[in-house]
């Protein structure tokens, strides 16, 4: 039954989860309640930490359909558990898309066509059958609707809410499903026009709102009390509370107060940071979330409502002066100019056209296909994007059908990714818990030992309990969280000083491990936009010399300039030219003027909107005198010299070109102009018009990192009339053209970019470009900034999805022809050495590049191939925001520690998902990004990694120091327990506060090393050299304490200490000591063993602090950390002073007994030998342990730990890798070898 009833929700999606149904069980609840009472509430805490235990201990298994509680488990590598309460809602219908008006009172009769059948409800079971009371969760709206439609039988709708998403029970599919919006119906484009473009009635809107909820991306800011409870219930703070209660019972108030104070400061800081993040996110989302919108009702009325009332299927009217979209909607009439920077990061206005309608003969293939937001994104207005202005025809409104609302929208998904990020797995934290478990095991041994010893010596029960539990608090230091946080807080402060702000301090440590950084291009690596470097015209099949610009009198009437002036997609917004930056620069270089048709003129031509361009008068040459033969009107027309753009064929990334049909005023024949990728344009031109040295000239520019655009022209036949042009296929236009020349554009790199990338490369940190921009531009910039060395080959992976029964396939091609194609056979993949031994890296000779569409196909159909591609993938172009996040996850999937640097809100998901995301923008991205840089260039990246490495090494130092502090104190206390003694309260206090806290908080102050080195710090505590270091120091400290403990008993003057003992001949003190006899005898603190161990252990803490406080190559040396030097020096001086000079106040306060001077000298000798041994062993471990232990732990036959290293090893011996440009890889299952694809050589 268990397996049968295990449901999978969100199958195949990122949030895929396993679901099990449970029903509350009264007797189990009663038992758990009793357990909670018996354990003083501790069981309740355990169940709070473990949702799985909570559900299984209070509920019994049942079917998902009858569940009262669902237990969810993510299917990703983290396998996290969640629980959700199933609620019941009463609604007058079963499906949000059914029309209430057409339903009948009989539940069995069909309520809508079968294509819409999607019963999100329980079948007609009795209301109380599942133990729920019938109540609408959304309150009165449902009741009002039920009253309004009293004739309909109310239906039970079962659902649960998880991560701001409602999951409804679907009886047909026997599973819970998410209602996303209109796309659930899989409506075709024609259906959208015919059935969904008239609007909804108010009743339909209210009915749908029951299911889809309020159209709002509500970021609820939790109350301080809720946040406090959540923070305080952390296992560490609970352990601290236990320790504080225990110490108070033992009258050890001072240290308890110190721990409480540290915890309060830590909790307060954490609460402030979390609350601030929530408020920032809420403010960002709420800025434009509620606006007034006009919607069309089914009776053709226009009604103004709040955007929160919108539901999928509503038809909203887009105002002519623009708006910020409150939902995702598809245009069904009119045109909009939209700024989508919120989604894409490119603040370039985009023209959105209405969805093709086959009913009017408008559309083609896509009109009959099912509507999909991704496929039809050029017709879709996304939530949060800014509609700058609309274009419509007289008497016709610009209308859009609402497709998705609330958290289902593109913006909603982005906000959800910020609110509910995947946990970032980091070995340090996992190892820290393992290490603590080891300490708990050690504490358990001490616990049993102290109980047995105390019982044997007939110690009172209260003392047994307190002392045995005290061993646990000694072994697992409650100050550990504060100590670990100190280094991170200092790193955060140093980052702030260099203009990097952090909202997720725990990520600083993870940044120390980063070995791959993804960069956005525009605004991150490069300045915003392109600059025109020059032009190179072609006449009579040969190139002219390159010219700086085309703003010249002699060129004003040339076809070259005419092409520059017309072949673009620019538009005017509030009098300002707007559009693609490349088009803008090209048009501005001509100096021409663009004029658009007015609204009245547009209405005359139905959908045709003629745009006119003309040169400024000062550029036009003086006209010859008018002759009698010339008609005056024709002369004026020719003198005006204007070109009207008759038809545009927009830029297609698949075709890599765009073209226009234009007509010079007064001319009868039209001209076609084309611009695009040089190779593509040249292939469409007549061979005699393309210069022979075309390839060489082009290669010369591309190798310098220029973006090159080719222009072409063709005089069209006179039979092509204005109306014929409107319906002609672009293939008829884009053929037999005349090659006009090249435009050379420069995407200027930020001056800091090449240097920073060089530093990262020298530090063996891989760099990857992930951008929303064009592929060729991205490759050009990657070469220019040194991300791809000039001699390396770029292989472009073009993937096509399955089509017409054919399998998905990848075609491989060169981005540019390498000088020597044969060298692709000699590929050596550089491996980071498994044993971390620095060896010269072999040369990388190839890089993969792909666009977003190919990435999506490869991710879906070639998952094994994707892992191999990301190993050498350097350029990922035209990537959508969610694809950027998927790329980060794919890289993390092969065990890279990934950094991400971007400047747009489209990078939000990726910035949040990366191990270290750093935003160069202080806007939306900074809310999602763990780090925000005030410096608008990538120089912040190496700074962040350096600080991360320093913080990580500091964490290791502190953790090792705190572990040793616990063990040293544990050894001292265990040895003293054997003689029924212990350390005194003020001895504990001096060690815990004066030594430990002072040292911990100052040893963390070492600044980062000034440069990045190629070696990375270890990622976890469970590594050979680190464990060896800790274990050897434990053995050294154990050895010297046992030696001291045993040697003191061998001294000739030794006898059991009493207040009357006078080994120092201090008769005058006997009287004073005698008065305190009863108090001292109670705990047996004052004795020679205690005093000797106190001196030795106090020096051991300082020795360990110096030994573990590492400097180069990740931190500045400790002698440059003056607070640490001062603290350690002062403590040494103080301890030496009380060792050699007796001060009655201090010795009385610390409960130290007087010992002979010769024993003091011997103790000093023990301390010196201890220090020398510790320093020598740690030095030897640093020099030789790293190499020796690593090579012992990972011999060559063993697989490397990181998956990317293992893959690189495999591929280095694979003769078919990388794929040759003559091959196609097809997705064909091949059971015989388990591969998901096969390589086919094309003939």
Short mmCIF file of C-alpha atoms in Angstrom, two decimals, residues 16-375:
data_model
loop_
_atom_site.label_atom_id
_atom_site.label_comp_id
_atom_site.label_asym_id
_atom_site.label_seq_id
_atom_site.Cartn_x
_atom_site.Cartn_y
_atom_site.Cartn_z
CA UNK A 16 9.25 17.67 -7.72
CA UNK A 17 8.19 16.04 -4.45
CA UNK A 18 6.99 12.72 -3.08
CA UNK A 19 3.65 12.94 -1.26
CA UNK A 20 2.17 10.61 1.36
CA UNK A 21 -1.26 10.99 2.94
CA UNK A 22 -1.87 10.76 6.70
CA UNK A 23 -4.89 10.96 9.00
CA UNK A 24 -4.67 12.30 12.57
CA UNK A 25 -4.83 9.53 15.21
CA UNK A 26 -6.23 10.46 18.62
CA UNK A 27 -4.49 7.81 20.72
CA UNK A 28 -1.14 8.64 19.11
CA UNK A 29 -1.72 12.34 19.79
CA UNK A 30 -2.48 11.50 23.44
CA UNK A 31 0.71 9.41 23.73
CA UNK A 32 2.82 12.19 22.19
CA UNK A 33 1.18 14.70 24.55
CA UNK A 34 2.13 12.50 27.51
CA UNK A 35 5.69 12.19 26.16
CA UNK A 36 5.92 15.97 25.85
CA UNK A 37 4.85 16.36 29.50
CA UNK A 38 7.29 13.68 30.70
CA UNK A 39 10.25 15.21 28.83
CA UNK A 40 9.45 18.76 29.92
CA UNK A 41 8.64 19.81 26.36
CA UNK A 42 11.87 18.42 24.82
CA UNK A 43 9.95 15.87 22.70
CA UNK A 44 7.96 18.75 21.21
CA UNK A 45 11.24 20.38 20.16
CA UNK A 46 12.47 17.17 18.53
CA UNK A 47 9.20 16.85 16.59
CA UNK A 48 9.54 20.52 15.52
CA UNK A 49 13.01 19.80 14.15
CA UNK A 50 11.91 16.55 12.45
CA UNK A 51 8.64 16.98 10.45
CA UNK A 52 8.77 13.32 9.39
CA UNK A 53 8.79 12.08 13.01
CA UNK A 54 6.07 14.58 13.89
CA UNK A 55 3.66 13.24 11.26
CA UNK A 56 4.49 9.56 11.74
CA UNK A 57 4.13 9.74 15.54
CA UNK A 58 0.75 11.54 15.51
CA UNK A 59 -0.93 10.16 12.36
CA UNK A 60 -1.69 6.91 10.53
CA UNK A 61 -1.20 6.28 6.81
CA UNK A 62 -4.15 6.75 4.50
CA UNK A 63 -4.76 7.43 0.82
CA UNK A 64 -3.76 10.83 -0.53
CA UNK A 65 -7.42 11.43 -1.40
CA UNK A 66 -8.57 11.10 2.24
CA UNK A 67 -5.52 12.73 3.82
CA UNK A 68 -5.84 15.30 6.57
CA UNK A 69 -2.09 15.91 6.60
CA UNK A 70 0.36 15.38 3.74
CA UNK A 71 4.02 14.57 4.25
CA UNK A 72 6.18 15.89 1.42
CA UNK A 73 9.77 15.02 0.57
CA UNK A 74 11.85 16.76 -2.09
CA UNK A 75 13.38 14.45 -4.71
CA UNK A 76 16.57 16.53 -5.06
CA UNK A 77 19.88 15.70 -3.39
CA UNK A 78 18.81 17.35 -0.11
CA UNK A 79 15.74 15.09 0.42
CA UNK A 80 14.10 17.60 2.78
CA UNK A 81 10.84 16.80 4.62
CA UNK A 82 7.85 19.14 4.84
CA UNK A 83 4.35 18.76 6.19
CA UNK A 84 1.17 20.55 5.13
CA UNK A 85 -2.40 20.49 6.46
CA UNK A 86 -5.08 19.53 3.93
CA UNK A 87 -8.02 21.93 3.98
CA UNK A 88 -11.51 21.68 2.53
CA UNK A 89 -13.19 24.47 0.60
CA UNK A 90 -16.84 24.55 -0.46
CA UNK A 91 -17.44 25.87 -3.97
CA UNK A 92 -20.47 25.96 -6.26
CA UNK A 93 -18.57 24.09 -8.98
CA UNK A 94 -15.82 21.58 -9.57
CA UNK A 95 -13.60 23.39 -12.00
CA UNK A 96 -12.57 27.05 -12.20
CA UNK A 97 -12.96 27.07 -15.99
CA UNK A 98 -16.53 25.75 -15.99
CA UNK A 99 -19.26 28.26 -16.63
CA UNK A 100 -21.66 28.42 -13.66
CA UNK A 101 -24.46 29.64 -15.91
CA UNK A 102 -24.42 26.37 -17.90
CA UNK A 103 -24.39 24.05 -14.88
CA UNK A 104 -27.49 22.25 -13.67
CA UNK A 105 -28.54 21.14 -10.23
CA UNK A 106 -27.75 17.53 -11.04
CA UNK A 107 -24.14 16.73 -10.19
CA UNK A 108 -23.99 13.96 -12.76
CA UNK A 109 -24.86 16.01 -15.81
CA UNK A 110 -21.94 17.40 -17.79
CA UNK A 111 -21.20 20.96 -16.87
CA UNK A 112 -18.95 21.80 -19.77
CA UNK A 113 -17.37 20.32 -22.89
CA UNK A 114 -15.15 17.34 -22.25
CA UNK A 115 -12.05 19.28 -23.31
CA UNK A 116 -12.40 21.35 -20.13
CA UNK A 117 -13.10 18.39 -17.86
CA UNK A 118 -10.74 18.67 -14.94
CA UNK A 119 -12.58 17.82 -11.71
CA UNK A 120 -10.54 19.39 -8.90
CA UNK A 121 -12.78 18.05 -6.19
CA UNK A 122 -13.72 15.13 -4.07
CA UNK A 123 -16.48 13.02 -5.54
CA UNK A 124 -19.94 13.38 -4.04
CA UNK A 125 -18.97 11.88 -0.70
CA UNK A 126 -20.87 12.76 2.46
CA UNK A 127 -19.62 16.04 3.97
CA UNK A 128 -18.33 14.43 7.16
CA UNK A 129 -16.84 11.32 5.53
CA UNK A 130 -13.26 12.45 5.96
CA UNK A 131 -13.57 13.85 9.44
CA UNK A 132 -13.37 17.47 8.32
CA UNK A 133 -15.91 20.07 9.18
CA UNK A 134 -17.15 21.75 6.03
CA UNK A 135 -15.84 25.26 6.02
CA UNK A 136 -14.65 27.48 3.23
CA UNK A 137 -11.06 28.40 3.97
CA UNK A 138 -11.36 31.65 2.09
CA UNK A 139 -14.22 32.83 4.27
CA UNK A 140 -17.30 34.59 3.01
CA UNK A 141 -16.69 34.79 -0.80
CA UNK A 142 -17.49 31.09 -1.22
CA UNK A 143 -20.55 31.32 0.99
CA UNK A 144 -21.79 34.36 -0.91
CA UNK A 145 -21.37 32.51 -4.19
CA UNK A 146 -23.12 29.44 -2.84
CA UNK A 147 -26.05 31.60 -1.66
CA UNK A 148 -26.06 33.32 -5.07
CA UNK A 149 -26.11 29.93 -6.82
CA UNK A 150 -28.33 28.16 -4.31
CA UNK A 151 -29.54 25.73 -6.96
CA UNK A 152 -26.11 24.17 -7.43
CA UNK A 153 -24.87 21.39 -5.22
CA UNK A 154 -21.90 22.67 -3.16
CA UNK A 155 -18.77 20.69 -3.89
CA UNK A 156 -15.93 19.86 -1.52
CA UNK A 157 -12.59 20.98 -2.87
CA UNK A 158 -9.56 19.55 -1.05
CA UNK A 159 -6.28 21.41 -1.18
CA UNK A 160 -3.13 22.27 0.74
CA UNK A 161 -0.82 25.27 0.53
CA UNK A 162 2.94 24.84 0.26
CA UNK A 163 5.51 27.55 -0.48
CA UNK A 164 2.81 30.09 -1.48
CA UNK A 165 1.28 27.64 -3.96
CA UNK A 166 -2.09 25.87 -3.66
CA UNK A 167 -2.27 22.19 -4.63
CA UNK A 168 -5.81 20.97 -5.45
CA UNK A 169 -6.98 17.34 -5.44
CA UNK A 170 -7.80 16.13 -8.95
CA UNK A 171 -10.14 13.13 -8.87
CA UNK A 172 -9.42 12.27 -12.49
CA UNK A 173 -5.65 12.05 -12.06
CA UNK A 174 -5.90 10.87 -8.42
CA UNK A 175 -3.23 13.37 -7.38
CA UNK A 176 -2.74 16.91 -6.14
CA UNK A 177 -2.06 19.48 -8.86
CA UNK A 178 -1.25 23.16 -9.11
CA UNK A 179 -3.62 25.44 -11.00
CA UNK A 180 -1.29 27.79 -12.87
CA UNK A 181 -3.78 29.59 -15.11
CA UNK A 182 -5.24 29.61 -18.58
CA UNK A 183 -2.41 27.40 -19.86
CA UNK A 184 -3.91 24.46 -17.91
CA UNK A 185 -6.60 24.32 -20.61
CA UNK A 186 -3.97 24.02 -23.36
CA UNK A 187 -5.95 26.51 -25.43
CA UNK A 188 -4.92 27.13 -29.01
CA UNK A 189 -4.24 30.66 -30.25
CA UNK A 190 -7.44 30.62 -32.28
CA UNK A 191 -9.49 29.57 -29.21
CA UNK A 192 -7.94 32.40 -27.22
CA UNK A 193 -9.28 34.84 -29.81
CA UNK A 194 -12.66 33.21 -30.32
CA UNK A 195 -13.62 32.10 -26.80
CA UNK A 196 -11.51 34.07 -24.32
CA UNK A 197 -11.25 37.58 -25.79
CA UNK A 198 -14.74 38.78 -24.78
CA UNK A 199 -14.11 38.82 -21.02
CA UNK A 200 -15.76 37.21 -17.99
CA UNK A 201 -18.94 38.06 -16.14
CA UNK A 202 -18.53 39.26 -12.58
CA UNK A 203 -19.87 35.94 -11.25
CA UNK A 204 -17.34 33.96 -13.31
CA UNK A 205 -14.57 36.21 -12.03
CA UNK A 206 -15.58 35.70 -8.38
CA UNK A 207 -15.91 31.94 -8.94
CA UNK A 208 -12.43 31.68 -10.48
CA UNK A 209 -10.98 33.78 -7.67
CA UNK A 210 -12.00 31.03 -5.22
CA UNK A 211 -9.46 28.76 -6.93
CA UNK A 212 -6.75 31.17 -8.08
CA UNK A 213 -6.93 33.47 -5.07
CA UNK A 214 -6.14 37.15 -4.93
CA UNK A 215 -3.84 38.38 -7.71
CA UNK A 216 -1.09 39.55 -5.43
CA UNK A 217 2.48 38.50 -4.76
CA UNK A 218 2.14 38.84 -1.01
CA UNK A 219 5.41 38.80 0.90
CA UNK A 220 4.32 38.48 4.52
CA UNK A 221 6.83 39.94 6.94
CA UNK A 222 6.81 37.63 9.99
CA UNK A 223 6.39 39.31 13.38
CA UNK A 224 9.48 39.71 15.55
CA UNK A 225 7.95 37.20 17.99
CA UNK A 226 7.58 34.52 15.26
CA UNK A 227 11.12 35.10 14.02
CA UNK A 228 12.41 35.02 17.60
CA UNK A 229 10.73 31.67 18.32
CA UNK A 230 12.10 30.22 15.07
CA UNK A 231 15.63 31.49 15.83
CA UNK A 232 15.63 30.49 19.51
CA UNK A 233 14.46 26.95 18.73
CA UNK A 234 17.77 26.30 16.96
CA UNK A 235 19.40 23.17 18.53
CA UNK A 236 22.51 25.17 19.51
CA UNK A 237 20.54 27.76 21.47
CA UNK A 238 18.56 25.00 23.21
CA UNK A 239 21.88 23.41 24.25
CA UNK A 240 23.07 26.80 25.51
CA UNK A 241 19.89 27.16 27.56
CA UNK A 242 20.49 23.71 29.06
CA UNK A 243 24.09 24.71 29.90
CA UNK A 244 23.04 28.01 31.49
CA UNK A 245 20.45 26.22 33.72
CA UNK A 246 23.08 23.65 34.75
CA UNK A 247 25.71 26.30 35.57
CA UNK A 248 23.17 28.28 37.58
CA UNK A 249 22.39 25.13 39.58
CA UNK A 250 26.14 24.80 40.19
CA UNK A 251 26.33 28.52 41.20
CA UNK A 252 28.54 29.29 38.18
CA UNK A 253 26.72 32.52 37.42
CA UNK A 254 29.41 34.65 35.76
CA UNK A 255 30.09 32.49 32.71
CA UNK A 256 26.37 31.71 32.39
CA UNK A 257 25.72 35.48 32.21
CA UNK A 258 28.50 35.89 29.59
CA UNK A 259 26.99 33.12 27.40
CA UNK A 260 23.48 34.59 27.77
CA UNK A 261 24.78 38.02 26.74
CA UNK A 262 26.55 36.61 23.65
CA UNK A 263 23.46 34.63 22.65
CA UNK A 264 21.19 37.69 23.02
CA UNK A 265 23.51 39.78 20.81
CA UNK A 266 23.74 36.97 18.24
CA UNK A 267 19.93 36.44 18.14
CA UNK A 268 19.22 40.19 17.97
CA UNK A 269 21.64 40.65 15.03
CA UNK A 270 20.16 37.67 13.21
CA UNK A 271 16.57 38.89 13.75
CA UNK A 272 17.43 42.39 12.52
CA UNK A 273 19.05 41.02 9.33
CA UNK A 274 16.21 38.59 8.52
CA UNK A 275 13.51 41.20 9.20
CA UNK A 276 15.33 43.76 7.03
CA UNK A 277 15.52 41.25 4.13
CA UNK A 278 11.79 40.53 4.34
CA UNK A 279 10.94 44.25 4.42
CA UNK A 280 13.23 44.97 1.42
CA UNK A 281 11.65 42.14 -0.58
CA UNK A 282 8.12 43.20 0.35
CA UNK A 283 8.82 46.81 -0.64
CA UNK A 284 10.33 45.71 -3.96
CA UNK A 285 7.33 43.51 -4.78
CA UNK A 286 4.63 45.82 -3.42
CA UNK A 287 5.91 48.92 -5.24
CA UNK A 288 3.52 48.41 -8.18
CA UNK A 289 1.58 45.30 -7.23
CA UNK A 290 -1.81 46.96 -6.70
CA UNK A 291 -3.08 49.24 -9.45
CA UNK A 292 -6.49 50.05 -10.91
CA UNK A 293 -7.16 48.29 -14.22
CA UNK A 294 -9.95 48.32 -16.79
CA UNK A 295 -11.43 44.98 -17.73
CA UNK A 296 -13.92 43.99 -20.43
CA UNK A 297 -17.03 42.23 -19.26
CA UNK A 298 -18.88 39.63 -21.32
CA UNK A 299 -21.58 42.20 -22.18
CA UNK A 300 -18.97 44.53 -23.79
CA UNK A 301 -18.93 46.88 -20.78
CA UNK A 302 -15.63 48.28 -19.53
CA UNK A 303 -15.31 48.11 -15.75
CA UNK A 304 -12.56 49.50 -13.54
CA UNK A 305 -11.40 47.12 -10.81
CA UNK A 306 -8.38 46.61 -8.57
CA UNK A 307 -5.63 44.47 -10.06
CA UNK A 308 -5.93 42.14 -7.04
CA UNK A 309 -9.34 41.00 -8.41
CA UNK A 310 -7.92 39.82 -11.75
CA UNK A 311 -8.22 36.11 -12.58
CA UNK A 312 -7.03 34.04 -15.57
CA UNK A 313 -9.46 34.65 -18.42
CA UNK A 314 -10.13 38.31 -17.60
CA UNK A 315 -9.59 40.66 -20.54
CA UNK A 316 -7.75 43.78 -19.42
CA UNK A 317 -7.43 47.01 -21.39
CA UNK A 318 -3.85 48.28 -21.57
CA UNK A 319 -3.89 52.09 -21.17
CA UNK A 320 -2.24 54.09 -23.97
CA UNK A 321 0.12 55.86 -21.55
CA UNK A 322 1.39 52.52 -20.30
CA UNK A 323 1.30 50.70 -16.98
CA UNK A 324 3.24 48.20 -14.89
CA UNK A 325 1.76 44.78 -15.56
CA UNK A 326 0.07 43.25 -12.48
CA UNK A 327 -0.18 39.78 -14.09
CA UNK A 328 0.96 37.72 -17.08
CA UNK A 329 -1.31 38.43 -20.06
CA UNK A 330 -1.34 37.71 -23.79
CA UNK A 331 -2.08 40.51 -26.26
CA UNK A 332 -5.09 39.82 -28.45
CA UNK A 333 -5.29 43.25 -30.10
CA UNK A 334 -2.87 46.12 -30.59
CA UNK A 335 0.85 46.47 -30.04
CA UNK A 336 2.81 47.37 -26.90
CA UNK A 337 6.31 48.66 -26.32
CA UNK A 338 7.58 47.09 -23.11
CA UNK A 339 10.65 47.46 -20.91
CA UNK A 340 11.42 43.93 -19.66
CA UNK A 341 14.56 44.74 -17.68
CA UNK A 342 12.93 43.25 -14.58
CA UNK A 343 13.04 39.86 -16.32
CA UNK A 344 15.88 40.02 -18.83
CA UNK A 345 18.24 42.60 -17.35
CA UNK A 346 18.48 44.26 -20.78
CA UNK A 347 16.75 47.65 -20.50
CA UNK A 348 15.92 47.64 -24.20
CA UNK A 349 12.31 48.38 -25.14
CA UNK A 350 10.73 45.34 -26.78
CA UNK A 351 7.80 45.48 -29.18
CA UNK A 352 5.04 43.00 -28.34
CA UNK A 353 2.55 42.20 -31.07
CA UNK A 354 -0.89 40.67 -30.78
CA UNK A 355 -1.27 36.89 -30.86
CA UNK A 356 -1.81 35.58 -34.43
CA UNK A 357 -5.43 34.74 -35.14
CA UNK A 358 -5.97 32.13 -37.88
CA UNK A 359 -9.60 33.20 -38.10
CA UNK A 360 -8.47 36.35 -39.90
CA UNK A 361 -5.89 34.49 -41.99
CA UNK A 362 -3.20 36.13 -39.89
CA UNK A 363 -0.85 33.70 -38.33
CA UNK A 364 0.59 30.60 -39.89
CA UNK A 365 1.73 27.56 -38.03
CA UNK A 366 1.85 29.01 -34.53
CA UNK A 367 -1.75 30.22 -34.61
CA UNK A 368 -3.10 26.66 -34.51
CA UNK A 369 -0.69 25.48 -31.78
CA UNK A 370 -1.47 25.51 -28.06
CA UNK A 371 -0.64 28.80 -26.36
CA UNK A 372 2.52 28.68 -24.27
CA UNK A 373 4.10 31.66 -22.50
CA UNK A 374 7.62 30.60 -23.48
CA UNK A 375 6.86 29.92 -27.16
#
